[in-house]
């Protein structure tokens, strides 16, 4: 079992780590070709696309669980139909984003409110990169299909290929063809379409390896659309709850001052790095638990969950120890601001506690996606979100109003949010597993 988890989790972790490089490269090139406004424009443009695409994460998660169950049933027709169905939906959503690009851009600029100089550049960046929406969302969907087919290596290959293509295309366009700021956007656009075409080619290859019927659009391709949208609606609503918590967390931290806001951002960045590794374990949960659920094999399903938690605890202990003992040193790598580094020491406890509080939630998310228990995921997230706000406002009413205390209350509420997710899902799993 551990070998199977390793085979899926490690390539997924590599793919997760590679993804942020795309945005970092664009920022680096912008920093070498022009004024500060160009760096700001790339950062704002990336934020706009992240806000847009994050809401469609259900395309990957919904596809992964349903495909894994079809794989476990050895239902080759359904595996092929799920690929066609999810890819068409993803590409259609991408096409809608392209069609609505002008009002969408205006809405996002209104929400972020960059300076006039940055806004002008952002409009050019957004107007070019938005044409990659169908490709990026289709790639997201196909990546979920790869995981469901028990293959995260192809997902890793696509992620690496996208970043290599972006590096080469952007550098050539900017420094060889002197395309300037436009070259950065074009390089990203080219990389997104190369990624989609490569993902499609690898999907065809994987389909042939498993003797799947050809990927063609037919009436059967849309036969399970009702269940597909039901599952994805649950995941979408769950994402909205998560966004509400994160937006409130950021806003509450900002009210404590710029230094506290910066410290919170650094701690949250450490949490994001931890999440890259835990998401790899969650992907293994999606693939294996979905597969054994499809087979109706409760014994192997429970063995998978046990193995996933062994891996989760190992990663948790590693990151918790590193963050608790070396958090200040890591902070110095991320910032040279002595004020922020000094302030971090007041909150470093939270950097070590967060991996412990969040471990179970990450593992259970993968298990629940594999079981397509998305309604239970939504319920547990709604409960934990309510716990977050109850803890924050309840404790805030009982402590002093100074910035330090308020921020500690904020982090305590976030820990409650993470821990209560894991507890709620643990309770719900015992009910779900009886069905197999």
Short mmCIF file of C-alpha atoms in Angstrom, two decimals:
data_model
loop_
_atom_site.label_atom_id
_atom_site.label_comp_id
_atom_site.label_asym_id
_atom_site.label_seq_id
_atom_site.Cartn_x
_atom_site.Cartn_y
_atom_site.Cartn_z
CA UNK A 1 0.00 0.00 0.00
CA UNK A 2 2.78 2.43 0.89
CA UNK A 3 4.38 1.81 -2.49
CA UNK A 4 1.13 2.71 -4.25
CA UNK A 5 0.77 5.89 -2.20
CA UNK A 6 4.37 6.81 -2.95
CA UNK A 7 3.91 6.24 -6.70
CA UNK A 8 1.02 8.73 -6.84
CA UNK A 9 1.96 11.20 -4.11
CA UNK A 10 5.56 12.02 -5.10
CA UNK A 11 4.91 12.99 -8.75
CA UNK A 12 1.90 15.03 -7.56
CA UNK A 13 4.09 16.85 -5.02
CA UNK A 14 6.66 17.64 -7.72
CA UNK A 15 3.89 18.94 -9.98
CA UNK A 16 2.53 21.15 -7.16
CA UNK A 17 5.95 22.63 -6.42
CA UNK A 18 6.58 23.41 -10.10
CA UNK A 19 3.29 25.32 -10.59
CA UNK A 20 4.28 28.54 -8.70
CA UNK A 21 7.39 28.89 -10.87
CA UNK A 22 5.24 30.12 -13.77
CA UNK A 23 4.24 33.29 -11.93
CA UNK A 24 7.70 33.80 -10.43
CA UNK A 25 9.31 33.65 -13.87
CA UNK A 26 6.98 36.30 -15.28
CA UNK A 27 7.76 38.55 -12.32
CA UNK A 28 11.51 38.01 -12.75
CA UNK A 29 11.41 38.92 -16.45
CA UNK A 30 9.24 41.97 -15.77
CA UNK A 31 11.78 43.06 -13.17
CA UNK A 32 14.54 43.06 -15.76
CA UNK A 33 12.84 44.87 -18.62
CA UNK A 34 11.05 47.87 -17.20
CA UNK A 35 9.63 50.01 -14.47
CA UNK A 36 8.01 48.98 -11.23
CA UNK A 37 4.61 49.26 -12.92
CA UNK A 38 5.43 46.21 -15.06
CA UNK A 39 6.19 44.09 -12.01
CA UNK A 40 2.97 45.28 -10.40
CA UNK A 41 1.01 44.57 -13.57
CA UNK A 42 2.24 40.97 -13.74
CA UNK A 43 1.50 40.46 -10.03
CA UNK A 44 -1.99 41.95 -10.33
CA UNK A 45 -2.69 40.03 -13.55
CA UNK A 46 -1.64 36.76 -11.92
CA UNK A 47 -3.89 37.52 -8.94
CA UNK A 48 -6.83 38.20 -11.26
CA UNK A 49 -6.42 34.87 -13.01
CA UNK A 50 -5.89 33.02 -9.72
CA UNK A 51 -9.15 34.47 -8.38
CA UNK A 52 -10.92 33.45 -11.59
CA UNK A 53 -9.54 29.94 -12.01
CA UNK A 54 -9.58 28.99 -8.32
CA UNK A 55 -13.37 28.93 -8.43
CA UNK A 56 -13.21 26.16 -11.04
CA UNK A 57 -11.04 23.79 -9.03
CA UNK A 58 -14.03 21.44 -9.00
CA UNK A 59 -13.16 20.51 -12.59
CA UNK A 60 -10.12 18.62 -11.34
CA UNK A 61 -11.53 17.27 -8.07
CA UNK A 62 -14.89 16.13 -9.43
CA UNK A 63 -13.28 14.39 -12.39
CA UNK A 64 -10.68 12.66 -10.21
CA UNK A 65 -13.08 10.89 -7.85
CA UNK A 66 -15.58 9.79 -10.48
CA UNK A 67 -12.82 8.49 -12.76
CA UNK A 68 -11.14 6.57 -9.93
CA UNK A 69 -14.41 4.81 -9.14
CA UNK A 70 -14.97 3.94 -12.80
CA UNK A 71 -11.39 2.62 -12.92
CA UNK A 72 -12.09 0.46 -9.87
CA UNK A 73 -15.24 -0.96 -11.53
CA UNK A 74 -13.15 -1.61 -14.66
CA UNK A 75 -15.78 0.40 -16.55
CA UNK A 76 -13.75 1.45 -19.58
CA UNK A 77 -16.69 3.15 -21.29
CA UNK A 78 -17.33 5.37 -18.27
CA UNK A 79 -13.62 6.23 -17.97
CA UNK A 80 -13.65 7.43 -21.58
CA UNK A 81 -16.97 9.25 -21.20
CA UNK A 82 -15.75 11.06 -18.09
CA UNK A 83 -12.72 12.32 -19.99
CA UNK A 84 -14.85 13.68 -22.83
CA UNK A 85 -17.51 15.10 -20.50
CA UNK A 86 -15.14 16.93 -18.15
CA UNK A 87 -12.94 18.26 -20.96
CA UNK A 88 -15.93 19.66 -22.85
CA UNK A 89 -17.29 21.33 -19.70
CA UNK A 90 -13.86 22.80 -18.89
CA UNK A 91 -13.29 24.11 -22.41
CA UNK A 92 -16.82 25.56 -22.49
CA UNK A 93 -16.25 27.44 -19.24
CA UNK A 94 -12.96 28.68 -20.65
CA UNK A 95 -14.69 29.89 -23.79
CA UNK A 96 -17.25 31.74 -21.64
CA UNK A 97 -14.42 33.46 -19.77
CA UNK A 98 -12.93 34.56 -23.11
CA UNK A 99 -16.31 35.87 -24.28
CA UNK A 100 -16.84 37.80 -21.03
CA UNK A 101 -13.25 39.03 -20.73
CA UNK A 102 -14.04 42.78 -20.86
CA UNK A 103 -16.59 42.94 -18.00
CA UNK A 104 -14.58 40.34 -16.05
CA UNK A 105 -11.41 42.40 -16.36
CA UNK A 106 -13.21 45.56 -15.31
CA UNK A 107 -14.79 43.84 -12.31
CA UNK A 108 -11.48 42.42 -11.09
CA UNK A 109 -9.66 45.74 -11.58
CA UNK A 110 -12.42 47.45 -9.61
CA UNK A 111 -11.98 44.94 -6.77
CA UNK A 112 -8.15 45.15 -6.67
CA UNK A 113 -7.85 48.89 -7.45
CA UNK A 114 -4.29 49.12 -8.83
CA UNK A 115 -2.81 52.46 -9.91
CA UNK A 116 -3.70 53.94 -13.30
CA UNK A 117 -0.31 53.01 -14.82
CA UNK A 118 -0.54 49.44 -13.59
CA UNK A 119 -4.18 49.14 -14.73
CA UNK A 120 -3.27 50.01 -18.32
CA UNK A 121 -0.61 47.30 -18.41
CA UNK A 122 -2.87 44.79 -16.65
CA UNK A 123 -5.54 45.25 -19.31
CA UNK A 124 -3.00 44.30 -22.01
CA UNK A 125 -1.70 41.34 -19.98
CA UNK A 126 -5.20 40.09 -19.19
CA UNK A 127 -6.38 40.59 -22.79
CA UNK A 128 -3.66 38.26 -24.06
CA UNK A 129 -3.52 35.60 -21.33
CA UNK A 130 -7.31 35.20 -21.14
CA UNK A 131 -7.20 33.36 -24.48
CA UNK A 132 -5.52 30.54 -22.63
CA UNK A 133 -8.56 29.97 -20.38
CA UNK A 134 -9.99 27.04 -22.40
CA UNK A 135 -6.56 25.40 -22.49
CA UNK A 136 -5.79 25.91 -18.80
CA UNK A 137 -9.18 24.68 -17.56
CA UNK A 138 -9.07 21.69 -19.91
CA UNK A 139 -5.60 20.84 -18.58
CA UNK A 140 -6.94 21.13 -15.04
CA UNK A 141 -9.72 18.70 -15.88
CA UNK A 142 -7.40 16.25 -17.64
CA UNK A 143 -5.03 16.36 -14.64
CA UNK A 144 -7.89 15.16 -12.45
CA UNK A 145 -8.61 12.40 -14.96
CA UNK A 146 -4.95 11.31 -14.82
CA UNK A 147 -5.13 10.98 -11.02
CA UNK A 148 -8.38 9.02 -11.29
CA UNK A 149 -6.65 6.69 -13.73
CA UNK A 150 -3.98 6.10 -11.02
CA UNK A 151 -1.33 8.07 -12.93
CA UNK A 152 0.07 11.31 -11.48
CA UNK A 153 3.31 11.01 -13.47
CA UNK A 154 1.58 12.44 -16.54
CA UNK A 155 0.31 15.35 -14.45
CA UNK A 156 3.89 16.02 -13.37
CA UNK A 157 5.15 15.84 -16.96
CA UNK A 158 2.56 18.38 -18.09
CA UNK A 159 3.42 20.78 -15.24
CA UNK A 160 7.13 20.62 -16.01
CA UNK A 161 6.51 21.02 -19.75
CA UNK A 162 4.33 24.10 -19.18
CA UNK A 163 7.02 25.79 -17.10
CA UNK A 164 9.87 24.91 -19.45
CA UNK A 165 7.85 26.19 -22.41
CA UNK A 166 7.02 29.38 -20.55
CA UNK A 167 10.68 29.97 -19.71
CA UNK A 168 11.87 29.45 -23.28
CA UNK A 169 9.01 31.29 -25.00
CA UNK A 170 9.07 34.30 -22.67
CA UNK A 171 12.85 34.69 -22.79
CA UNK A 172 12.94 34.40 -26.58
CA UNK A 173 10.03 36.79 -27.13
CA UNK A 174 11.30 39.39 -24.67
CA UNK A 175 15.06 39.32 -25.21
CA UNK A 176 15.40 38.03 -28.79
CA UNK A 177 12.35 39.48 -30.55
CA UNK A 178 12.20 42.52 -28.23
CA UNK A 179 8.48 42.01 -27.59
CA UNK A 180 8.76 43.68 -24.20
CA UNK A 181 5.91 43.36 -21.72
CA UNK A 182 3.66 41.76 -24.35
CA UNK A 183 6.21 38.95 -24.71
CA UNK A 184 5.65 37.92 -21.09
CA UNK A 185 1.92 37.47 -21.66
CA UNK A 186 2.45 35.69 -24.99
CA UNK A 187 4.95 33.31 -23.39
CA UNK A 188 2.38 32.37 -20.73
CA UNK A 189 -0.33 31.93 -23.37
CA UNK A 190 1.86 29.68 -25.52
CA UNK A 191 2.80 27.58 -22.49
CA UNK A 192 -0.86 27.07 -21.54
CA UNK A 193 -1.80 25.76 -24.98
CA UNK A 194 1.29 23.56 -25.19
CA UNK A 195 0.28 22.10 -21.82
CA UNK A 196 -3.26 21.39 -23.03
CA UNK A 197 -2.09 19.69 -26.23
CA UNK A 198 0.48 17.61 -24.34
CA UNK A 199 -2.15 16.61 -21.76
CA UNK A 200 -4.47 15.54 -24.57
CA UNK A 201 -1.72 13.49 -26.23
CA UNK A 202 -0.82 11.78 -22.94
CA UNK A 203 -4.51 11.09 -22.24
CA UNK A 204 -4.86 9.35 -25.60
CA UNK A 205 -1.77 7.31 -24.82
CA UNK A 206 -3.09 6.36 -21.37
CA UNK A 207 -6.46 5.46 -22.88
CA UNK A 208 -4.82 3.08 -25.32
CA UNK A 209 -2.74 1.52 -22.53
CA UNK A 210 -5.95 0.67 -20.65
CA UNK A 211 -7.84 -0.32 -23.80
CA UNK A 212 -10.41 2.45 -23.43
CA UNK A 213 -12.80 3.17 -26.31
CA UNK A 214 -11.85 6.13 -28.45
CA UNK A 215 -12.51 9.61 -27.05
CA UNK A 216 -15.40 10.80 -29.17
CA UNK A 217 -18.43 12.96 -28.44
CA UNK A 218 -21.64 10.95 -28.34
CA UNK A 219 -24.93 10.83 -26.45
CA UNK A 220 -23.32 8.60 -23.84
CA UNK A 221 -20.74 11.30 -23.12
CA UNK A 222 -23.44 13.38 -21.45
CA UNK A 223 -25.42 10.55 -19.82
CA UNK A 224 -23.98 11.22 -16.35
CA UNK A 225 -23.99 15.01 -16.58
CA UNK A 226 -26.53 15.35 -13.73
CA UNK A 227 -24.28 13.58 -11.20
CA UNK A 228 -21.24 15.38 -12.59
CA UNK A 229 -22.78 18.80 -11.93
CA UNK A 230 -24.20 17.77 -8.55
CA UNK A 231 -20.78 16.72 -7.30
CA UNK A 232 -19.11 19.81 -8.73
CA UNK A 233 -21.75 22.11 -7.24
CA UNK A 234 -20.93 20.79 -3.77
CA UNK A 235 -17.21 21.42 -4.39
CA UNK A 236 -17.90 24.90 -5.76
CA UNK A 237 -19.96 25.88 -2.70
CA UNK A 238 -17.23 24.45 -0.48
CA UNK A 239 -14.71 26.68 -2.27
CA UNK A 240 -16.88 29.72 -1.59
CA UNK A 241 -16.88 28.90 2.14
CA UNK A 242 -13.10 28.58 2.09
CA UNK A 243 -12.78 31.89 0.25
CA UNK A 244 -14.98 33.61 2.84
CA UNK A 245 -12.71 32.41 5.65
CA UNK A 246 -9.50 33.40 3.84
CA UNK A 247 -10.79 36.83 2.82
CA UNK A 248 -11.91 37.56 6.39
CA UNK A 249 -8.59 36.27 7.74
CA UNK A 250 -6.64 38.61 5.46
CA UNK A 251 -8.87 41.58 6.21
CA UNK A 252 -8.72 41.02 9.98
CA UNK A 253 -4.93 40.76 9.85
CA UNK A 254 -4.72 43.97 7.85
CA UNK A 255 -6.60 45.83 10.59
CA UNK A 256 -3.74 45.04 12.98
CA UNK A 257 -1.25 47.00 10.87
CA UNK A 258 1.18 46.47 8.01
CA UNK A 259 3.76 44.59 10.08
CA UNK A 260 1.22 42.06 11.36
CA UNK A 261 -0.19 41.70 7.85
CA UNK A 262 3.30 40.93 6.52
CA UNK A 263 3.96 38.38 9.29
CA UNK A 264 0.64 36.68 8.60
CA UNK A 265 1.48 36.51 4.90
CA UNK A 266 4.81 34.83 5.69
CA UNK A 267 3.23 32.27 8.01
CA UNK A 268 0.54 31.60 5.44
CA UNK A 269 3.23 31.11 2.79
CA UNK A 270 4.84 28.46 5.01
CA UNK A 271 1.41 26.83 5.25
CA UNK A 272 1.10 26.90 1.43
CA UNK A 273 4.45 25.08 1.08
CA UNK A 274 3.20 22.47 3.55
CA UNK A 275 -0.01 22.17 1.54
CA UNK A 276 1.95 21.29 -1.62
CA UNK A 277 3.19 18.13 0.09
CA UNK A 278 -0.09 17.27 1.78
CA UNK A 279 -1.98 17.76 -1.48
CA UNK A 280 0.23 15.07 -3.01
CA UNK A 281 -0.92 12.66 -0.30
CA UNK A 282 -4.50 13.81 -0.87
CA UNK A 283 -4.16 13.04 -4.59
CA UNK A 284 -3.11 9.50 -3.66
CA UNK A 285 -6.24 9.34 -1.51
CA UNK A 286 -8.41 10.42 -4.43
CA UNK A 287 -6.95 7.76 -6.69
CA UNK A 288 -6.76 4.81 -4.31
CA UNK A 289 -9.91 5.36 -2.25
CA UNK A 290 -11.92 6.03 -5.41
CA UNK A 291 -10.54 2.87 -7.00
CA UNK A 292 -11.37 0.63 -4.04
CA UNK A 293 -14.77 2.26 -3.63
CA UNK A 294 -15.45 1.40 -7.27
CA UNK A 295 -14.39 -2.18 -6.59
CA UNK A 296 -16.56 -2.29 -3.46
CA UNK A 297 -13.47 -3.42 -1.52
CA UNK A 298 -13.94 -2.05 2.01
CA UNK A 299 -10.87 -3.80 3.39
CA UNK A 300 -8.50 -2.17 0.89
CA UNK A 301 -10.32 1.14 1.27
CA UNK A 302 -9.64 1.16 5.02
CA UNK A 303 -6.04 0.04 4.45
CA UNK A 304 -5.61 2.96 2.07
CA UNK A 305 -6.94 5.43 4.64
CA UNK A 306 -4.59 4.00 7.29
CA UNK A 307 -1.61 4.26 4.93
CA UNK A 308 -2.50 7.82 3.95
CA UNK A 309 -2.59 8.89 7.59
CA UNK A 310 0.80 7.28 8.22
CA UNK A 311 2.23 9.41 5.42
CA UNK A 312 0.30 12.45 6.61
CA UNK A 313 1.63 12.15 10.16
CA UNK A 314 5.20 11.76 8.87
CA UNK A 315 4.96 14.92 6.73
CA UNK A 316 3.19 16.76 9.57
CA UNK A 317 5.93 15.97 12.08
CA UNK A 318 8.66 17.04 9.65
CA UNK A 319 7.10 20.40 8.79
CA UNK A 320 5.93 21.15 12.32
CA UNK A 321 9.43 20.58 13.70
CA UNK A 322 11.11 22.62 10.95
CA UNK A 323 8.68 25.52 11.30
CA UNK A 324 8.77 25.53 15.11
CA UNK A 325 12.56 25.33 15.37
CA UNK A 326 13.67 27.08 12.19
CA UNK A 327 10.79 29.40 11.41
CA UNK A 328 12.80 32.55 12.11
CA UNK A 329 15.61 31.42 9.80
CA UNK A 330 13.10 30.64 7.05
CA UNK A 331 11.56 34.08 7.53
CA UNK A 332 14.96 35.71 6.93
CA UNK A 333 15.09 33.92 3.58
CA UNK A 334 11.74 35.45 2.61
CA UNK A 335 12.32 39.01 3.80
CA UNK A 336 15.15 41.33 4.83
CA UNK A 337 12.83 43.60 6.82
CA UNK A 338 14.15 43.44 10.39
CA UNK A 339 10.86 44.66 11.82
CA UNK A 340 8.93 41.79 10.22
CA UNK A 341 11.55 39.24 11.28
CA UNK A 342 11.40 40.45 14.88
CA UNK A 343 7.60 40.46 14.87
CA UNK A 344 7.55 36.90 13.57
CA UNK A 345 8.97 35.63 16.86
CA UNK A 346 5.73 36.70 18.60
CA UNK A 347 3.70 34.39 16.35
CA UNK A 348 6.11 31.58 15.41
CA UNK A 349 4.16 29.14 17.59
CA UNK A 350 1.36 29.19 15.03
CA UNK A 351 3.73 28.22 12.21
CA UNK A 352 4.47 24.97 14.07
CA UNK A 353 0.88 24.31 15.18
CA UNK A 354 -0.83 24.77 11.80
CA UNK A 355 0.62 21.60 10.19
CA UNK A 356 -0.66 19.59 13.17
CA UNK A 357 -4.13 21.14 13.05
CA UNK A 358 -4.50 20.79 9.29
CA UNK A 359 -3.07 17.33 8.61
CA UNK A 360 -6.28 15.35 8.99
CA UNK A 361 -8.28 17.81 6.87
CA UNK A 362 -5.88 17.42 3.95
CA UNK A 363 -5.94 13.62 4.09
CA UNK A 364 -9.71 13.41 4.50
CA UNK A 365 -10.24 15.80 1.57
CA UNK A 366 -8.45 13.33 -0.70
CA UNK A 367 -10.41 10.39 0.72
CA UNK A 368 -13.77 12.16 0.38
CA UNK A 369 -13.06 13.28 -3.19
CA UNK A 370 -12.19 9.70 -4.11
CA UNK A 371 -15.46 8.53 -2.56
CA UNK A 372 -17.30 11.42 -4.27
CA UNK A 373 -18.64 12.26 -0.80
CA UNK A 374 -18.76 15.90 -1.80
CA UNK A 375 -21.93 16.72 0.14
CA UNK A 376 -20.22 15.58 3.33
CA UNK A 377 -17.17 17.68 2.39
CA UNK A 378 -19.43 20.70 2.05
CA UNK A 379 -21.10 20.00 5.40
CA UNK A 380 -17.78 19.63 7.22
CA UNK A 381 -16.43 22.84 5.65
CA UNK A 382 -19.59 24.75 6.56
CA UNK A 383 -19.31 23.53 10.16
CA UNK A 384 -15.61 24.43 10.41
CA UNK A 385 -16.23 27.86 8.85
CA UNK A 386 -18.91 28.51 11.47
CA UNK A 387 -16.45 27.38 14.16
CA UNK A 388 -13.86 29.82 12.80
CA UNK A 389 -16.15 32.84 13.06
CA UNK A 390 -17.59 31.71 16.41
CA UNK A 391 -14.10 31.27 17.87
CA UNK A 392 -12.85 34.59 16.51
CA UNK A 393 -15.75 36.76 17.63
CA UNK A 394 -16.34 34.83 20.86
CA UNK A 395 -12.73 35.04 22.06
CA UNK A 396 -12.26 38.59 20.76
CA UNK A 397 -15.06 39.73 23.03
CA UNK A 398 -13.17 38.38 26.05
CA UNK A 399 -9.61 39.65 25.41
CA UNK A 400 -7.90 43.02 25.12
CA UNK A 401 -8.16 44.91 21.86
CA UNK A 402 -4.43 45.47 21.20
CA UNK A 403 -3.07 44.36 17.82
CA UNK A 404 -0.90 41.52 19.18
CA UNK A 405 -3.70 39.88 21.11
CA UNK A 406 -6.16 40.32 18.24
CA UNK A 407 -3.80 38.58 15.83
CA UNK A 408 -3.22 35.68 18.22
CA UNK A 409 -6.98 35.27 18.46
CA UNK A 410 -7.14 35.27 14.65
CA UNK A 411 -4.59 32.48 14.40
CA UNK A 412 -6.29 30.51 17.16
CA UNK A 413 -9.56 30.73 15.24
CA UNK A 414 -7.76 29.51 12.10
CA UNK A 415 -6.36 26.52 14.00
CA UNK A 416 -9.88 25.76 15.27
CA UNK A 417 -11.11 25.97 11.67
CA UNK A 418 -8.52 23.46 10.42
CA UNK A 419 -8.87 21.06 13.35
CA UNK A 420 -12.68 21.06 13.30
CA UNK A 421 -12.62 20.16 9.58
CA UNK A 422 -10.60 17.07 10.34
CA UNK A 423 -12.77 16.10 13.31
CA UNK A 424 -16.02 16.54 11.38
CA UNK A 425 -14.72 14.49 8.46
CA UNK A 426 -13.51 11.74 10.80
CA UNK A 427 -17.02 11.41 12.20
CA UNK A 428 -18.64 11.48 8.75
CA UNK A 429 -16.23 8.88 7.33
CA UNK A 430 -17.41 6.22 9.78
CA UNK A 431 -20.90 6.63 8.34
CA UNK A 432 -19.75 6.63 4.73
CA UNK A 433 -17.51 3.57 4.97
CA UNK A 434 -20.42 1.38 6.08
CA UNK A 435 -21.76 1.63 2.52
CA UNK A 436 -18.88 -0.46 1.15
#
